[in-house]
PDB file of C-alpha atoms in Angstrom:
ATOM      1  CA  MET A   1      21.502 -29.438  -5.597  1.00  0.00           C
ATOM      2  CA  ARG A   2      23.517 -26.261  -5.089  1.00  0.00           C
ATOM      3  CA  VAL A   3      25.273 -25.279  -1.904  1.00  0.00           C
ATOM      4  CA  CYS A   4      25.995 -21.728  -0.919  1.00  0.00           C
ATOM      5  CA  VAL A   5      28.614 -20.909   1.672  1.00  0.00           C
ATOM      6  CA  LEU A   6      27.799 -17.750   3.593  1.00  0.00           C
ATOM      7  CA  PRO A   7      30.139 -15.785   5.821  1.00  0.00           C
ATOM      8  CA  PRO A   8      28.956 -15.951   9.480  1.00  0.00           C
ATOM      9  CA  ALA A   9      27.812 -12.292   9.584  1.00  0.00           C
ATOM     10  CA  LEU A  10      25.632 -12.745   6.503  1.00  0.00           C
ATOM     11  CA  PHE A  11      24.285 -16.067   7.811  1.00  0.00           C
ATOM     12  CA  TRP A  12      23.182 -14.537  11.126  1.00  0.00           C
ATOM     13  CA  GLY A  13      21.636 -11.542   9.351  1.00  0.00           C
ATOM     14  CA  LEU A  14      19.729 -13.897   7.063  1.00  0.00           C
ATOM     15  CA  GLN A  15      18.716 -16.006  10.059  1.00  0.00           C
ATOM     16  CA  GLU A  16      17.234 -12.920  11.768  1.00  0.00           C
ATOM     17  CA  ILE A  17      15.182 -12.127   8.664  1.00  0.00           C
ATOM     18  CA  LEU A  18      13.905 -15.710   8.403  1.00  0.00           C
ATOM     19  CA  ASP A  19      13.080 -15.764  12.126  1.00  0.00           C
ATOM     20  CA  SER A  20      11.127 -12.508  11.731  1.00  0.00           C
ATOM     21  CA  ILE A  21       9.142 -13.862   8.775  1.00  0.00           C
ATOM     22  CA  ALA A  22       8.419 -17.110  10.637  1.00  0.00           C
ATOM     23  CA  TRP A  23       7.212 -15.157  13.697  1.00  0.00           C
ATOM     24  CA  GLN A  24       4.961 -12.979  11.548  1.00  0.00           C
ATOM     25  CA  LEU A  25       3.472 -16.009   9.801  1.00  0.00           C
ATOM     26  CA  LEU A  26       2.920 -17.898  13.063  1.00  0.00           C
ATOM     27  CA  ASN A  27       1.352 -14.857  14.706  1.00  0.00           C
ATOM     28  CA  ASN A  28      -0.915 -14.008  11.762  1.00  0.00           C
ATOM     29  CA  GLN A  29       0.958 -10.819  10.907  1.00  0.00           C
ATOM     30  CA  TRP A  30       0.327 -11.320   7.159  1.00  0.00           C
ATOM     31  CA  GLU A  31      -2.851 -10.701   5.235  1.00  0.00           C
ATOM     32  CA  SER A  32      -3.530 -12.508   1.971  1.00  0.00           C
ATOM     33  CA  ILE A  33      -4.588 -10.220  -0.852  1.00  0.00           C
ATOM     34  CA  ALA A  34      -6.647 -11.637  -3.713  1.00  0.00           C
ATOM     35  CA  GLU A  35      -8.147  -9.006  -6.008  1.00  0.00           C
ATOM     36  CA  GLU A  36      -8.808  -8.719  -9.705  1.00  0.00           C
ATOM     37  CA  ALA A  37     -10.085  -6.130 -12.144  1.00  0.00           C
ATOM     38  CA  LYS A  38     -10.537  -5.713 -15.891  1.00  0.00           C
ATOM     39  CA  VAL A  39      -9.017  -2.702 -17.626  1.00  0.00           C
ATOM     40  CA  PRO A  40     -11.819  -0.401 -18.853  1.00  0.00           C
ATOM     41  CA  GLU A  41     -11.713   1.469 -22.152  1.00  0.00           C
ATOM     42  CA  ASP A  42     -10.650   4.762 -20.548  1.00  0.00           C
ATOM     43  CA  LEU A  43      -7.451   3.170 -19.138  1.00  0.00           C
ATOM     44  CA  ALA A  44      -6.447   1.387 -22.358  1.00  0.00           C
ATOM     45  CA  GLY A  45      -2.928   2.437 -23.345  1.00  0.00           C
ATOM     46  CA  SER A  46      -2.028   3.556 -19.803  1.00  0.00           C
ATOM     47  CA  ARG A  47       1.098   2.351 -18.055  1.00  0.00           C
ATOM     48  CA  LEU A  48       0.441  -0.816 -16.069  1.00  0.00           C
ATOM     49  CA  ASP A  49       1.316   0.813 -12.730  1.00  0.00           C
ATOM     50  CA  GLN A  50      -0.942   3.807 -13.439  1.00  0.00           C
ATOM     51  CA  ALA A  51      -3.871   1.598 -14.439  1.00  0.00           C
ATOM     52  CA  ALA A  52      -3.317  -0.614 -11.375  1.00  0.00           C
ATOM     53  CA  ALA A  53      -3.304   2.459  -9.116  1.00  0.00           C
ATOM     54  CA  ARG A  54      -6.695   3.499 -10.514  1.00  0.00           C
ATOM     55  CA  LEU A  55      -8.155  -0.026 -10.351  1.00  0.00           C
ATOM     56  CA  PHE A  56      -6.809  -0.850  -6.878  1.00  0.00           C
ATOM     57  CA  PRO A  57      -6.995   2.482  -4.990  1.00  0.00           C
ATOM     58  CA  ASN A  58      -6.491   0.841  -1.578  1.00  0.00           C
ATOM     59  CA  TYR A  59      -2.793   0.278  -2.330  1.00  0.00           C
ATOM     60  CA  SER A  60      -0.046   2.783  -2.990  1.00  0.00           C
ATOM     61  CA  ARG A  61       1.463   2.957  -6.457  1.00  0.00           C
ATOM     62  CA  ALA A  62       4.852   2.018  -4.971  1.00  0.00           C
ATOM     63  CA  ARG A  63       3.371  -1.152  -3.444  1.00  0.00           C
ATOM     64  CA  LEU A  64       1.650  -2.022  -6.734  1.00  0.00           C
ATOM     65  CA  GLN A  65       4.933  -1.493  -8.617  1.00  0.00           C
ATOM     66  CA  ALA A  66       6.691  -3.856  -6.199  1.00  0.00           C
ATOM     67  CA  TRP A  67       3.971  -6.473  -6.723  1.00  0.00           C
ATOM     68  CA  ILE A  68       4.275  -6.091 -10.509  1.00  0.00           C
ATOM     69  CA  LEU A  69       8.043  -6.589 -10.385  1.00  0.00           C
ATOM     70  CA  SER A  70       7.745  -9.583  -8.047  1.00  0.00           C
ATOM     71  CA  GLY A  71       5.071 -11.254 -10.197  1.00  0.00           C
ATOM     72  CA  GLN A  72       2.364 -10.926  -7.532  1.00  0.00           C
ATOM     73  CA  LEU A  73       0.341  -8.616  -9.797  1.00  0.00           C
ATOM     74  CA  THR A  74      -0.169 -10.292 -13.172  1.00  0.00           C
ATOM     75  CA  VAL A  75      -1.738  -9.314 -16.487  1.00  0.00           C
ATOM     76  CA  ASN A  76      -3.867 -11.977 -18.157  1.00  0.00           C
ATOM     77  CA  GLY A  77      -2.243 -14.623 -15.955  1.00  0.00           C
ATOM     78  CA  ALA A  78       1.343 -13.706 -16.808  1.00  0.00           C
ATOM     79  CA  ALA A  79       4.000 -11.802 -14.923  1.00  0.00           C
ATOM     80  CA  VAL A  80       5.110  -8.560 -16.560  1.00  0.00           C
ATOM     81  CA  ALA A  81       8.721  -7.403 -16.505  1.00  0.00           C
ATOM     82  CA  ARG A  82       8.164  -3.636 -16.614  1.00  0.00           C
ATOM     83  CA  VAL A  83       5.742  -1.368 -14.769  1.00  0.00           C
ATOM     84  CA  ARG A  84       5.641   1.015 -17.728  1.00  0.00           C
ATOM     85  CA  ASP A  85       4.243  -1.545 -20.189  1.00  0.00           C
ATOM     86  CA  PRO A  86       0.859  -0.408 -21.568  1.00  0.00           C
ATOM     87  CA  VAL A  87      -2.381  -2.233 -20.803  1.00  0.00           C
ATOM     88  CA  ALA A  88      -5.226  -2.899 -23.204  1.00  0.00           C
ATOM     89  CA  GLU A  89      -8.961  -2.725 -22.708  1.00  0.00           C
ATOM     90  CA  GLY A  90     -10.173  -6.003 -21.215  1.00  0.00           C
ATOM     91  CA  ASP A  91      -6.801  -7.018 -19.769  1.00  0.00           C
ATOM     92  CA  GLU A  92      -7.316  -8.818 -16.474  1.00  0.00           C
ATOM     93  CA  LEU A  93      -5.138  -7.579 -13.622  1.00  0.00           C
ATOM     94  CA  VAL A  94      -4.868  -9.997 -10.706  1.00  0.00           C
ATOM     95  CA  ILE A  95      -3.186  -9.456  -7.350  1.00  0.00           C
ATOM     96  CA  ARG A  96      -2.204 -12.506  -5.292  1.00  0.00           C
ATOM     97  CA  ALA A  97       0.061 -11.181  -2.573  1.00  0.00           C
ATOM     98  CA  GLU A  98       0.883 -11.295   1.100  1.00  0.00           C
ATOM     99  CA  LEU A  99       0.676  -7.974   2.884  1.00  0.00           C
ATOM    100  CA  GLU A 100       2.302  -7.369   6.239  1.00  0.00           C
ATOM    101  CA  VAL A 101      -0.365  -6.261   8.689  1.00  0.00           C
ATOM    102  CA  GLU A 102       0.301  -2.715   9.829  1.00  0.00           C
ATOM    103  CA  GLY A 103       0.119  -1.764  13.471  1.00  0.00           C
ATOM    104  CA  GLU A 104      -2.775   0.206  14.846  1.00  0.00           C
ATOM    105  CA  THR A 105      -2.696   3.917  14.089  1.00  0.00           C
ATOM    106  CA  GLU A 106      -3.899   5.822  17.122  1.00  0.00           C
ATOM    107  CA  PRO A 107      -6.080   8.959  16.944  1.00  0.00           C
ATOM    108  CA  GLN A 108      -4.312  12.168  17.966  1.00  0.00           C
ATOM    109  CA  GLN A 109      -5.565  15.708  18.209  1.00  0.00           C
ATOM    110  CA  LEU A 110      -3.415  17.717  15.789  1.00  0.00           C
ATOM    111  CA  ALA A 111      -4.096  20.973  13.984  1.00  0.00           C
ATOM    112  CA  PHE A 112      -5.023  20.966  10.301  1.00  0.00           C
ATOM    113  CA  ASP A 113      -7.459  23.025   8.233  1.00  0.00           C
ATOM    114  CA  VAL A 114     -10.589  21.511   6.714  1.00  0.00           C
ATOM    115  CA  VAL A 115     -11.275  23.156   3.358  1.00  0.00           C
ATOM    116  CA  TYR A 116     -14.515  21.230   2.705  1.00  0.00           C
ATOM    117  CA  GLU A 117     -16.402  18.351   4.280  1.00  0.00           C
ATOM    118  CA  ASP A 118     -19.735  16.597   3.933  1.00  0.00           C
ATOM    119  CA  ALA A 119     -21.008  13.127   4.860  1.00  0.00           C
ATOM    120  CA  HIS A 120     -18.829  11.434   2.209  1.00  0.00           C
ATOM    121  CA  ILE A 121     -15.642  13.424   1.690  1.00  0.00           C
ATOM    122  CA  ALA A 122     -13.261  15.773   3.436  1.00  0.00           C
ATOM    123  CA  ILE A 123     -10.741  18.016   1.729  1.00  0.00           C
ATOM    124  CA  VAL A 124      -8.022  19.159   4.090  1.00  0.00           C
ATOM    125  CA  HIS A 125      -5.006  21.429   3.927  1.00  0.00           C
ATOM    126  CA  LYS A 126      -1.954  19.582   5.221  1.00  0.00           C
ATOM    127  CA  PRO A 127       0.460  21.938   6.957  1.00  0.00           C
ATOM    128  CA  ALA A 128       4.039  21.905   5.673  1.00  0.00           C
ATOM    129  CA  GLY A 129       6.212  19.526   7.643  1.00  0.00           C
ATOM    130  CA  LEU A 130       3.338  17.294   8.774  1.00  0.00           C
ATOM    131  CA  THR A 131       3.965  13.676   7.754  1.00  0.00           C
ATOM    132  CA  VAL A 132       0.986  12.126   5.964  1.00  0.00           C
ATOM    133  CA  HIS A 133       0.921   8.654   7.549  1.00  0.00           C
ATOM    134  CA  PRO A 134       3.002   6.553   9.940  1.00  0.00           C
ATOM    135  CA  GLY A 135       5.990   4.885   8.367  1.00  0.00           C
ATOM    136  CA  ALA A 136       9.627   4.143   8.961  1.00  0.00           C
ATOM    137  CA  GLY A 137      10.666   6.068  12.053  1.00  0.00           C
ATOM    138  CA  VAL A 138       7.383   8.003  12.368  1.00  0.00           C
ATOM    139  CA  ALA A 139       4.737   6.268  14.492  1.00  0.00           C
ATOM    140  CA  SER A 140       2.596   9.250  15.498  1.00  0.00           C
ATOM    141  CA  GLY A 141       2.010  12.947  14.919  1.00  0.00           C
ATOM    142  CA  THR A 142       0.838  12.373  11.339  1.00  0.00           C
ATOM    143  CA  LEU A 143      -2.120  13.597   9.300  1.00  0.00           C
ATOM    144  CA  GLN A 144      -3.575  10.085   9.510  1.00  0.00           C
ATOM    145  CA  ASN A 145      -3.503  10.261  13.332  1.00  0.00           C
ATOM    146  CA  ALA A 146      -5.278  13.639  13.159  1.00  0.00           C
ATOM    147  CA  LEU A 147      -7.895  12.379  10.691  1.00  0.00           C
ATOM    148  CA  LEU A 148      -8.674   9.422  12.972  1.00  0.00           C
ATOM    149  CA  HIS A 149      -9.260  11.850  15.832  1.00  0.00           C
ATOM    150  CA  ARG A 150     -11.590  14.091  13.827  1.00  0.00           C
ATOM    151  CA  TYR A 151     -13.227  11.311  11.736  1.00  0.00           C
ATOM    152  CA  PRO A 152     -13.187   8.082  13.826  1.00  0.00           C
ATOM    153  CA  GLN A 153     -15.535   6.420  11.313  1.00  0.00           C
ATOM    154  CA  THR A 154     -12.578   6.183   8.886  1.00  0.00           C
ATOM    155  CA  ALA A 155     -10.688   3.717  11.129  1.00  0.00           C
ATOM    156  CA  PRO A 156     -11.669   0.578   9.144  1.00  0.00           C
ATOM    157  CA  LEU A 157     -10.615   2.116   5.805  1.00  0.00           C
ATOM    158  CA  PRO A 158      -7.110   1.536   4.414  1.00  0.00           C
ATOM    159  CA  ARG A 159      -4.902   4.461   5.460  1.00  0.00           C
ATOM    160  CA  SER A 160      -7.989   5.891   7.217  1.00  0.00           C
ATOM    161  CA  GLY A 161      -9.466   6.953   3.890  1.00  0.00           C
ATOM    162  CA  LEU A 162      -6.512   9.033   2.696  1.00  0.00           C
ATOM    163  CA  VAL A 163      -6.658   9.130  -1.075  1.00  0.00           C
ATOM    164  CA  HIS A 164      -4.190  11.573  -2.623  1.00  0.00           C
ATOM    165  CA  ARG A 165      -2.892  15.068  -2.804  1.00  0.00           C
ATOM    166  CA  LEU A 166      -4.666  17.424  -5.166  1.00  0.00           C
ATOM    167  CA  ASP A 167      -1.502  19.362  -5.989  1.00  0.00           C
ATOM    168  CA  LYS A 168       0.406  16.446  -7.542  1.00  0.00           C
TER     169      LYS A 168
END
């Protein structure tokens, strides 16, 4: 057994974090993620994080990188130390993670240009300065809020169906 002695300020900060996690668990604020995919031939040799982003498009590359580093996204049953390690055809990528449930994103009428749309896809021009989706410190006034107003059918999709920017 090891004992750690924490200064009072650190103890109370840690206690607040633990209390928050306990509240979220007790109030079902976490969603269990269990997904798996095999690496196809066209992704063989790609970086692990790039292949994961293509195989699991519902999650951001940053989130996938965090899961790789924490061992929640494994390759052939083993944790991988680096996100840049290459994958091989047939490798099995498995995600077993807990995802904090995001709050509801509300529809808002905001201006943006639609370049193209049909029954399955919309290509939009995001004005400079418009935040893409709610995040730290930004709860509304985002492109995601505007998309939910114009396309309410996207509400059940992760990030309301936002996929990626075409200019990056």
